[in-house]
């Protein structure tokens, strides 16, 4: 809400420099977005008013008005706040009879839904969407507005058009009540009907757009066709033009939700719609009409003919809300003097009566935000001053529950991964569909957004990998050859909903370059080591098996599981994938992704039990065998375990060799077996006998040949 | 004839010579001068002692021997210290860089998040995460924003192309729920704020409630210097008997003093949120100019840091709490905002590019 400070000052006795006035209102909850000098041009001549303004020190202040305060989308509303804050009177503008404008002065009696007078007939066909419609007829001479009026509009960001349109806009800014002027002679049957649009009806609005109307939109029609989208914008046909002689002035109340829906549907937001959709004062229409007519007369643009028509079938009065003295203290943690409560509420336009343990407060209909006691307490607090409420620390009355172990696990993984050289990435939850599609496997699918910002953000990520790869590519383009990134976050599928994953991507060095030598690029087993470390952190034994999926290199990919439960994948990204993401050809990228929710369900919760340290020495035996290529190490271990006693405590592969001396299609593997007994020193004989059985089993089951 | 004084004079002389000897060579000269068999100071001294009177001889002999031992000890010590300073063969260029195991860096948002969690944990708050996809009821309706409420415009929403089941959400937090489980509702939107977790938690638990929900939220903003369509929030909620606005002020003041600076200035100003009444915005003295006014604080000296307020009675009623008996406060802010102010980051998009040159700056 942009306005000239002098306009605001005119309505109060607040004698503050502009900057202080702005900060006073900001402390009442009306944030100052900007404070600018009056735009270049001739100094505005002042309007004839009863108050002495201060033009020499004027400025344009732009206030941000929160959604709950449509009454302050007006000069009067803000002046009322300023006057209350300074505990000085508010001076309201006057109507035709010279009375201050105030909507509280009269609550009308119910009227029929159709009222005709002086050559205009007004009908409300849909009282739900249009509970009140007032109108008046005026004879006018169209011309420019006086400079003071035009300047006030310009400063507020409203373009002056002609004296009549300007008056409606002036009243909108002054009182916050939107109005519309029709060229009466263009209205078929000199009728105004508030009804829903009919199927197929269209309207060319003031901005020249031809708009399709829908049956749940409220329109103002004449005897035959719509002439305005109610509360949003008038139609071009009945627009006030230089030749207009008679106008019908509309001043109505429209249902906020309906205006909001219509404005959204049409993609048309106006000064009027933004006020109607937040809720205007249902008792303002007639007052606003009278104010507009007074202005039309004041600036010599014409005069009202005949009576004001007011169609208001179910009048609404103000509501009464009880405010308890003690509840103020209970909510704020401080007491406010009765006199202050009274001064604040009265200043803001409430009628306050003493009640048993506090007050009965009558809420003016302009205050659509006040419906219960807490709302009144906020009013008291705002004008009492938040800075005068003390600071206090709340008592802790119960122990807090134990922390969520799932979050603790994430923290643990973050630390494990950073200490493995990975930096943490945070990527967007929505990704490009084309980037996401390769990572959707099996019968899973993508969750699209209804109206994405752009193609780049079209679907919810099914995997953390598209985002990670984008970040890897970003870094590769910026001279980072070695990139290790991980991410922990939510992924989505239509059937599974939200699942938490941990994933990493690794390209470049495993052992970084050093002056002493030793650069080594990452390979599958480096990446596997990191996955194993994640398993260790969660105390889960991970099993790796061969995997073929669309985005990993076959033969360098593994499915990761715990027992029979699949928990993730690991492997080298298919070159097609990495090139599609803009990574340099030839870059090997290793990735892994694990389902954290599955790991959470499997992770043991019991405390670790410490084992007694061994008291007897161990015996180590090496064995080298030649076996068929393609035979998995895991199977050899299983065979060995199957025949060895419990004293075999470790099997470790320490050399793997193919080539000279080894027949084609076979490889040599050296294994180191460690034996130890918890209750005696093992002898060579014990172990020798076991080693013979091991070799025999390897030969029998895998045709292994000892080297 | 030598006497005790003469020995003392020789001792001073020896100490000066020893102190001046910085090389093996020089040390050998000192040794020869004092311990040389012929003409050495000690040799001459011993000779003189031998010819002293029988009455003086025992004492002088003792002093001379003592002096001799002293010289030998001092010379040995000196030689050892000269030796230890000599480099071994093949000495290293210690100025070359060391060999480091590569170490990754936590994201700056995680750093801030951990600090927020630590501060509120110590104040007795339970830290929660919650679903990023939500239903309209938890994100809006139960928070006093019925359909067509104008405040919904403050948080322009991303809707899902299809409803998605909320699976395995369970009870938020680790407390056992004592209330009937609310109906399952499929998710239809990306949550616009972490406030949705207030409802989920209160649905499951009776007061007192003391929680901080933390995580990603989504609003339809095109990326620019200060906006991204996704950001992180944390949201606190305290509901109990006799909770006041003064408690809100005390709690939030303690928080900002800990996360920014112990002497930071704070200010509370009225604002509007549909789910709090009264509502307040909290400001801190500008961390860039110290309150004198700069472009970042738009010359006001103040930076907006937290939205807050007393929980709206309609929200308490929506979850079946007695709004007369219980009161509470809620507060929330963007983690990016805190991180930008704390670390002086001037472009919010940096948080999502994952540029290692950026991430590696946060090495604590």
PDB file of C-alpha atoms in Angstrom, chain A residues 92-220:
ATOM      1  CA  UNK A  92     -12.282  10.893   9.062  1.00  0.00           C
ATOM      2  CA  UNK A  93     -13.088  12.338   5.640  1.00  0.00           C
ATOM      3  CA  UNK A  94     -16.628  13.491   5.197  1.00  0.00           C
ATOM      4  CA  UNK A  95     -19.578  12.361   3.146  1.00  0.00           C
ATOM      5  CA  UNK A  96     -22.101  14.375   1.139  1.00  0.00           C
ATOM      6  CA  UNK A  97     -23.777  15.638   4.260  1.00  0.00           C
ATOM      7  CA  UNK A  98     -20.457  16.641   5.788  1.00  0.00           C
ATOM      8  CA  UNK A  99     -20.585  13.756   8.271  1.00  0.00           C
ATOM      9  CA  UNK A 100     -17.416  11.786   8.931  1.00  0.00           C
ATOM     10  CA  UNK A 101     -17.487   8.530   7.008  1.00  0.00           C
ATOM     11  CA  UNK A 102     -17.972   5.623   9.326  1.00  0.00           C
ATOM     12  CA  UNK A 103     -19.490   2.322   8.548  1.00  0.00           C
ATOM     13  CA  UNK A 104     -20.545   1.601  12.104  1.00  0.00           C
ATOM     14  CA  UNK A 105     -23.119   4.326  12.214  1.00  0.00           C
ATOM     15  CA  UNK A 106     -25.978   2.324  10.748  1.00  0.00           C
ATOM     16  CA  UNK A 107     -27.031  -1.242  10.407  1.00  0.00           C
ATOM     17  CA  UNK A 108     -29.689  -1.407   7.759  1.00  0.00           C
ATOM     18  CA  UNK A 109     -32.929  -3.319   7.745  1.00  0.00           C
ATOM     19  CA  UNK A 110     -33.215  -6.247   5.305  1.00  0.00           C
ATOM     20  CA  UNK A 111     -34.217  -5.308   1.783  1.00  0.00           C
ATOM     21  CA  UNK A 112     -35.671  -7.310  -1.088  1.00  0.00           C
ATOM     22  CA  UNK A 113     -33.174  -8.724  -3.586  1.00  0.00           C
ATOM     23  CA  UNK A 114     -34.458  -6.382  -6.274  1.00  0.00           C
ATOM     24  CA  UNK A 115     -34.648  -2.603  -5.831  1.00  0.00           C
ATOM     25  CA  UNK A 116     -35.410  -0.067  -8.531  1.00  0.00           C
ATOM     26  CA  UNK A 117     -35.287   3.705  -8.333  1.00  0.00           C
ATOM     27  CA  UNK A 118     -34.576   6.675 -10.558  1.00  0.00           C
ATOM     28  CA  UNK A 119     -33.982   4.816 -13.755  1.00  0.00           C
ATOM     29  CA  UNK A 120     -31.782   2.022 -12.363  1.00  0.00           C
ATOM     30  CA  UNK A 121     -32.751  -1.446 -11.291  1.00  0.00           C
ATOM     31  CA  UNK A 122     -30.434  -3.560  -9.121  1.00  0.00           C
ATOM     32  CA  UNK A 123     -30.990  -7.281  -8.551  1.00  0.00           C
ATOM     33  CA  UNK A 124     -28.958  -9.760  -6.532  1.00  0.00           C
ATOM     34  CA  UNK A 125     -29.536 -13.175  -8.056  1.00  0.00           C
ATOM     35  CA  UNK A 126     -26.871 -14.919  -6.019  1.00  0.00           C
ATOM     36  CA  UNK A 127     -26.849 -13.608  -2.451  1.00  0.00           C
ATOM     37  CA  UNK A 128     -24.209 -16.127  -1.433  1.00  0.00           C
ATOM     38  CA  UNK A 129     -21.569 -14.651  -3.720  1.00  0.00           C
ATOM     39  CA  UNK A 130     -22.940 -11.117  -3.472  1.00  0.00           C
ATOM     40  CA  UNK A 131     -24.497 -10.398  -0.080  1.00  0.00           C
ATOM     41  CA  UNK A 132     -24.792  -6.666  -0.704  1.00  0.00           C
ATOM     42  CA  UNK A 133     -24.971  -4.414  -3.729  1.00  0.00           C
ATOM     43  CA  UNK A 134     -25.417  -0.649  -3.521  1.00  0.00           C
ATOM     44  CA  UNK A 135     -25.555   1.738  -6.430  1.00  0.00           C
ATOM     45  CA  UNK A 136     -26.322   5.341  -7.275  1.00  0.00           C
ATOM     46  CA  UNK A 137     -26.850   7.282 -10.431  1.00  0.00           C
ATOM     47  CA  UNK A 138     -24.982  10.510 -11.152  1.00  0.00           C
ATOM     48  CA  UNK A 139     -24.979  13.053 -13.950  1.00  0.00           C
ATOM     49  CA  UNK A 140     -21.417  13.726 -14.879  1.00  0.00           C
ATOM     50  CA  UNK A 141     -19.152  15.667 -17.176  1.00  0.00           C
ATOM     51  CA  UNK A 142     -16.083  13.661 -17.959  1.00  0.00           C
ATOM     52  CA  UNK A 143     -12.787  15.502 -17.784  1.00  0.00           C
ATOM     53  CA  UNK A 144      -9.441  15.402 -16.047  1.00  0.00           C
ATOM     54  CA  UNK A 145      -9.209  15.321 -12.262  1.00  0.00           C
ATOM     55  CA  UNK A 146      -7.824  18.228 -10.304  1.00  0.00           C
ATOM     56  CA  UNK A 147      -4.085  18.026  -9.869  1.00  0.00           C
ATOM     57  CA  UNK A 148      -4.123  17.266  -6.125  1.00  0.00           C
ATOM     58  CA  UNK A 149      -6.312  14.230  -6.704  1.00  0.00           C
ATOM     59  CA  UNK A 150      -4.324  12.995  -9.682  1.00  0.00           C
ATOM     60  CA  UNK A 151      -1.094  13.413  -7.746  1.00  0.00           C
ATOM     61  CA  UNK A 152      -2.327  11.389  -4.816  1.00  0.00           C
ATOM     62  CA  UNK A 153      -3.274   8.585  -7.189  1.00  0.00           C
ATOM     63  CA  UNK A 154       0.013   8.767  -9.054  1.00  0.00           C
ATOM     64  CA  UNK A 155       2.008   8.618  -5.831  1.00  0.00           C
ATOM     65  CA  UNK A 156       0.003   5.539  -4.865  1.00  0.00           C
ATOM     66  CA  UNK A 157       0.866   3.901  -8.175  1.00  0.00           C
ATOM     67  CA  UNK A 158      -2.594   4.349  -9.702  1.00  0.00           C
ATOM     68  CA  UNK A 159      -2.735   5.957 -13.151  1.00  0.00           C
ATOM     69  CA  UNK A 160      -5.212   8.871 -13.349  1.00  0.00           C
ATOM     70  CA  UNK A 161      -7.765   8.261 -16.159  1.00  0.00           C
ATOM     71  CA  UNK A 162     -10.653  10.700 -15.829  1.00  0.00           C
ATOM     72  CA  UNK A 163     -12.438  12.459 -13.004  1.00  0.00           C
ATOM     73  CA  UNK A 164     -15.019   9.713 -12.434  1.00  0.00           C
ATOM     74  CA  UNK A 165     -12.706   6.706 -12.570  1.00  0.00           C
ATOM     75  CA  UNK A 166     -10.235   8.674 -10.451  1.00  0.00           C
ATOM     76  CA  UNK A 167     -12.850   9.313  -7.772  1.00  0.00           C
ATOM     77  CA  UNK A 168     -13.624   5.602  -7.513  1.00  0.00           C
ATOM     78  CA  UNK A 169      -9.918   4.884  -7.200  1.00  0.00           C
ATOM     79  CA  UNK A 170      -9.499   7.672  -4.683  1.00  0.00           C
ATOM     80  CA  UNK A 171     -12.207   6.188  -2.482  1.00  0.00           C
ATOM     81  CA  UNK A 172     -10.603   2.771  -2.896  1.00  0.00           C
ATOM     82  CA  UNK A 173      -7.316   4.138  -1.591  1.00  0.00           C
ATOM     83  CA  UNK A 174      -8.869   6.328   1.055  1.00  0.00           C
ATOM     84  CA  UNK A 175     -11.417   3.902   2.530  1.00  0.00           C
ATOM     85  CA  UNK A 176     -10.197   0.620   1.131  1.00  0.00           C
ATOM     86  CA  UNK A 177     -13.518   0.063  -0.553  1.00  0.00           C
ATOM     87  CA  UNK A 178     -13.408  -0.747  -4.287  1.00  0.00           C
ATOM     88  CA  UNK A 179     -16.061   0.780  -6.532  1.00  0.00           C
ATOM     89  CA  UNK A 180     -16.896   0.697 -10.188  1.00  0.00           C
ATOM     90  CA  UNK A 181     -18.535   3.224 -12.496  1.00  0.00           C
ATOM     91  CA  UNK A 182     -20.650   2.010 -15.440  1.00  0.00           C
ATOM     92  CA  UNK A 183     -21.837   4.161 -18.306  1.00  0.00           C
ATOM     93  CA  UNK A 184     -25.511   3.860 -17.457  1.00  0.00           C
ATOM     94  CA  UNK A 185     -26.663   4.415 -21.027  1.00  0.00           C
ATOM     95  CA  UNK A 186     -24.684   1.375 -22.123  1.00  0.00           C
ATOM     96  CA  UNK A 187     -26.486  -0.924 -19.688  1.00  0.00           C
ATOM     97  CA  UNK A 188     -29.287  -2.852 -21.366  1.00  0.00           C
ATOM     98  CA  UNK A 189     -32.531  -2.151 -19.567  1.00  0.00           C
ATOM     99  CA  UNK A 190     -30.653   0.100 -17.188  1.00  0.00           C
ATOM    100  CA  UNK A 191     -30.256  -2.952 -15.047  1.00  0.00           C
ATOM    101  CA  UNK A 192     -27.451  -4.297 -12.856  1.00  0.00           C
ATOM    102  CA  UNK A 193     -27.755  -7.956 -11.953  1.00  0.00           C
ATOM    103  CA  UNK A 194     -25.300  -9.769  -9.664  1.00  0.00           C
ATOM    104  CA  UNK A 195     -25.452 -13.316 -10.983  1.00  0.00           C
ATOM    105  CA  UNK A 196     -23.282 -16.246 -11.922  1.00  0.00           C
ATOM    106  CA  UNK A 197     -21.904 -16.302 -15.438  1.00  0.00           C
ATOM    107  CA  UNK A 198     -23.754 -18.568 -17.827  1.00  0.00           C
ATOM    108  CA  UNK A 199     -22.028 -21.300 -19.743  1.00  0.00           C
ATOM    109  CA  UNK A 200     -20.308 -19.902 -22.775  1.00  0.00           C
ATOM    110  CA  UNK A 201     -20.554 -16.256 -21.741  1.00  0.00           C
ATOM    111  CA  UNK A 202     -17.570 -14.042 -22.499  1.00  0.00           C
ATOM    112  CA  UNK A 203     -16.561 -10.547 -21.530  1.00  0.00           C
ATOM    113  CA  UNK A 204     -14.044  -8.106 -22.943  1.00  0.00           C
ATOM    114  CA  UNK A 205     -12.571  -6.552 -19.815  1.00  0.00           C
ATOM    115  CA  UNK A 206     -11.173  -3.016 -19.423  1.00  0.00           C
ATOM    116  CA  UNK A 207      -7.689  -4.223 -20.259  1.00  0.00           C
ATOM    117  CA  UNK A 208      -8.919  -5.258 -23.701  1.00  0.00           C
ATOM    118  CA  UNK A 209      -8.729  -8.990 -23.065  1.00  0.00           C
ATOM    119  CA  UNK A 210     -11.583 -11.162 -24.197  1.00  0.00           C
ATOM    120  CA  UNK A 211     -12.251 -13.550 -21.345  1.00  0.00           C
ATOM    121  CA  UNK A 212     -14.159 -16.792 -21.120  1.00  0.00           C
ATOM    122  CA  UNK A 213     -16.375 -16.878 -18.027  1.00  0.00           C
ATOM    123  CA  UNK A 214     -17.275 -19.928 -16.011  1.00  0.00           C
ATOM    124  CA  UNK A 215     -20.513 -20.678 -14.174  1.00  0.00           C
ATOM    125  CA  UNK A 216     -18.994 -20.347 -10.704  1.00  0.00           C
ATOM    126  CA  UNK A 217     -17.814 -16.813 -11.428  1.00  0.00           C
ATOM    127  CA  UNK A 218     -19.925 -13.934 -10.238  1.00  0.00           C
ATOM    128  CA  UNK A 219     -20.580 -11.273 -12.851  1.00  0.00           C
ATOM    129  CA  UNK A 220     -22.434  -7.990 -12.895  1.00  0.00           C
TER     130      UNK A 220
END
